[in-house]
Short mmCIF file of C-alpha atoms and ligand atoms in Angstrom, two decimals:
data_model
loop_
_atom_site.label_atom_id
_atom_site.label_comp_id
_atom_site.label_asym_id
_atom_site.label_seq_id
_atom_site.Cartn_x
_atom_site.Cartn_y
_atom_site.Cartn_z
CA MET A 1 73.40 124.65 68.33
CA PRO A 2 75.89 121.98 69.44
CA HIS A 3 76.25 121.75 73.19
CA LEU A 4 79.20 123.28 74.93
CA GLU A 5 81.63 120.75 76.32
CA ILE A 6 84.62 121.53 78.51
CA GLU A 7 87.30 119.01 79.32
CA GLY A 8 90.78 119.22 80.61
CA ALA A 9 93.89 118.95 78.50
CA LEU A 10 96.68 116.65 79.68
CA ARG A 11 99.29 119.27 78.88
CA GLY A 12 101.46 120.38 81.75
CA ASP A 13 103.77 122.85 80.10
CA GLY A 14 103.96 126.05 82.08
CA LEU A 15 102.17 124.59 85.11
CA ARG A 16 103.41 124.97 88.65
CA VAL A 17 102.64 122.01 90.73
CA ALA A 18 103.28 121.23 94.40
CA ILE A 19 103.50 117.72 95.86
CA ALA A 20 102.93 117.17 99.58
CA VAL A 21 104.21 113.70 100.53
CA ALA A 22 104.01 111.87 103.84
CA ARG A 23 107.13 110.09 105.14
CA PHE A 24 105.11 107.54 107.15
CA ASN A 25 105.24 104.26 105.22
CA SER A 26 107.99 105.76 103.07
CA PHE A 27 108.56 102.35 101.52
CA ILE A 28 105.26 103.08 99.70
CA THR A 29 105.21 106.85 99.52
CA ASP A 30 108.70 107.09 97.91
CA ARG A 31 107.21 105.07 95.03
CA LEU A 32 104.14 107.21 94.89
CA LEU A 33 106.35 110.23 94.69
CA ALA A 34 108.40 108.71 91.91
CA GLY A 35 105.20 107.92 90.00
CA ALA A 36 103.92 111.44 90.47
CA LEU A 37 107.17 113.05 89.35
CA ASP A 38 107.23 110.74 86.32
CA GLY A 39 103.64 111.55 85.50
CA LEU A 40 104.23 115.34 85.69
CA ARG A 41 107.40 115.12 83.56
CA ARG A 42 105.78 112.96 80.92
CA HIS A 43 102.90 115.30 80.62
CA GLY A 44 105.20 118.23 80.02
CA VAL A 45 105.58 119.87 83.45
CA ALA A 46 109.09 121.37 83.70
CA ASP A 47 111.23 120.18 86.62
CA ASP A 48 111.60 123.68 87.91
CA GLY A 49 107.84 123.96 87.99
CA VAL A 50 107.62 121.28 90.68
CA THR A 51 107.97 121.78 94.48
CA VAL A 52 108.01 118.68 96.79
CA VAL A 53 107.17 119.17 100.50
CA ARG A 54 107.79 116.24 102.89
CA VAL A 55 105.72 115.93 106.07
CA PRO A 56 105.65 113.32 108.84
CA GLY A 57 102.31 111.53 108.03
CA ALA A 58 98.98 111.69 106.24
CA TRP A 59 97.57 113.50 109.23
CA GLU A 60 99.79 116.49 108.38
CA LEU A 61 98.72 116.61 104.76
CA PRO A 62 95.60 118.88 105.04
CA VAL A 63 97.37 121.77 106.77
CA THR A 64 100.27 121.53 104.42
CA VAL A 65 98.10 121.44 101.31
CA LYS A 66 96.22 124.48 102.79
CA ALA A 67 99.44 126.50 103.10
CA LEU A 68 100.45 125.61 99.60
CA ALA A 69 97.02 126.46 98.13
CA GLU A 70 96.85 129.78 99.97
CA SER A 71 100.33 130.80 98.81
CA GLY A 72 98.79 131.33 95.33
CA LYS A 73 101.98 129.92 93.76
CA TYR A 74 100.57 126.65 92.40
CA ASP A 75 98.12 125.70 89.63
CA ALA A 76 97.58 122.32 91.26
CA ILE A 77 98.62 120.28 94.26
CA ILE A 78 99.14 116.62 94.75
CA ALA A 79 98.78 114.97 98.19
CA LEU A 80 100.54 111.65 98.61
CA GLY A 81 100.41 109.25 101.56
CA ALA A 82 99.79 105.66 102.60
CA VAL A 83 97.50 104.73 105.47
CA ILE A 84 97.60 101.02 106.01
CA ARG A 85 95.10 99.49 108.47
CA GLY A 86 97.27 96.73 109.83
CA ASP A 87 96.61 96.57 113.55
CA THR A 88 96.50 100.27 114.23
CA PRO A 89 93.37 101.90 115.69
CA HIS A 90 94.78 105.08 114.22
CA PHE A 91 93.70 104.09 110.77
CA ASP A 92 90.16 105.46 110.59
CA TYR A 93 91.16 108.81 112.18
CA VAL A 94 94.18 109.36 110.04
CA ALA A 95 92.61 108.18 106.76
CA GLY A 96 89.32 110.03 107.45
CA GLU A 97 90.94 113.32 108.42
CA ALA A 98 93.35 113.22 105.48
CA ALA A 99 90.54 112.72 102.98
CA LYS A 100 88.16 115.22 104.59
CA GLY A 101 90.83 117.85 105.20
CA VAL A 102 92.33 117.71 101.78
CA GLY A 103 88.91 117.81 100.18
CA GLN A 104 87.90 120.84 102.24
CA VAL A 105 91.04 122.75 101.17
CA MET A 106 90.35 122.09 97.55
CA VAL A 107 86.68 123.31 97.77
CA SER A 108 87.49 126.29 99.98
CA THR A 109 90.54 127.61 98.04
CA GLY A 110 89.51 126.60 94.53
CA VAL A 111 92.96 125.11 93.86
CA PRO A 112 92.72 121.57 92.60
CA VAL A 113 94.23 118.94 94.88
CA ALA A 114 94.70 115.36 93.57
CA PHE A 115 94.19 112.78 96.31
CA GLY A 116 97.00 110.30 96.05
CA VAL A 117 96.62 108.94 99.55
CA LEU A 118 96.27 105.16 99.61
CA THR A 119 93.99 103.67 102.24
CA THR A 120 94.41 99.97 102.31
CA ASN A 121 93.86 96.96 104.58
CA THR A 122 97.26 95.41 103.90
CA LEU A 123 100.75 96.34 102.89
CA GLU A 124 100.38 94.12 99.83
CA GLN A 125 97.41 96.14 98.65
CA ALA A 126 99.48 99.33 99.02
CA ILE A 127 102.41 97.78 97.08
CA ASP A 128 100.00 96.86 94.30
CA ARG A 129 98.89 100.50 93.97
CA ALA A 130 102.38 101.97 94.30
CA GLY A 131 103.91 100.65 91.06
CA ALA A 132 102.98 96.91 91.05
CA LYS A 133 99.79 95.09 89.87
CA SER A 134 97.41 97.98 89.99
CA GLY A 135 99.62 100.71 88.52
CA ASN A 136 100.90 103.71 90.43
CA LYS A 137 98.40 106.04 92.16
CA GLY A 138 101.04 108.76 92.26
CA PHE A 139 101.18 108.81 88.45
CA ASP A 140 97.36 108.82 88.24
CA ALA A 141 97.27 111.76 90.75
CA ALA A 142 99.72 113.71 88.52
CA ALA A 143 97.44 113.25 85.53
CA THR A 144 94.42 114.32 87.56
CA ALA A 145 96.17 117.40 88.89
CA ILE A 146 97.06 118.50 85.34
CA GLU A 147 93.54 117.77 83.99
CA MET A 148 91.86 119.72 86.79
CA ALA A 149 94.20 122.70 86.45
CA SER A 150 93.16 122.81 82.81
CA VAL A 151 89.33 122.35 83.63
CA LEU A 152 89.33 125.03 86.29
CA GLY A 153 91.51 127.35 84.21
CA GLN A 154 88.91 127.18 81.42
CA LEU A 155 85.92 127.66 83.78
CA ARG A 156 87.63 130.77 85.09
CA GLY A 157 88.25 132.11 81.57
CA LYS A 158 92.06 131.80 81.70
N1 INI B 201 100.39 108.12 109.08
C1 INI B 201 100.34 107.74 107.79
O1 INI B 201 100.70 108.47 106.87
N2 INI B 201 99.96 106.45 107.55
C2 INI B 201 99.53 105.61 108.57
O2 INI B 201 99.19 104.39 108.31
C3 INI B 201 99.62 106.05 109.91
N3 INI B 201 99.18 105.16 111.03
O3 INI B 201 98.80 104.02 110.68
O4 INI B 201 99.28 105.51 112.12
C4 INI B 201 100.06 107.40 110.10
N4 INI B 201 100.10 107.89 111.34
C5 INI B 201 100.86 109.10 111.72
C6 INI B 201 100.06 110.36 111.50
O5 INI B 201 99.85 110.58 110.13
C7 INI B 201 100.75 111.56 112.12
O6 INI B 201 102.02 111.81 111.46
C8 INI B 201 101.09 111.37 113.58
O7 INI B 201 99.89 111.02 114.37
C9 INI B 201 101.63 112.69 114.24
O8 INI B 201 100.79 113.74 114.12
#
């Protein structure tokens, strides 16, 4: 007997996706949002299947993602933000809580949440990951959201 193998399809038609995006460092997060919207559209997600929620900063992402997940309206969620170390002692708290909180929401609700929050030492590193040298992590997060909606849908027999 061949083994059973399950993998996600990168087909977004019919999916409902929410994007929670932080306004802090909007120079970067606007580009992550553009990348995510491009990624969703190019994988077949309809424009009217997408909801964008803007919040002040990455700190506010977990509670927002939780509300979106618990609404039952979305097949997948994308969290976008940019936490840049610079000189701020805030960095470790904000970056740590965003990652931990968003991860907890995904596990506790079962709704896939793609983590498109950049945590970098410098603005240049963030720019590289928001549409320059290292691609666009918003686009990557969109593909991950679609893939995981497909994987979990299959595991749940849908
Ligand atoms: N929020 C970010 O999204 N990125 C950061 O780099 C950042 N820094 O460095 O402070 C940041 N802080 C704001 C935070 O997310 C909250 O919005 C704020 O503390 C109000 O709750």
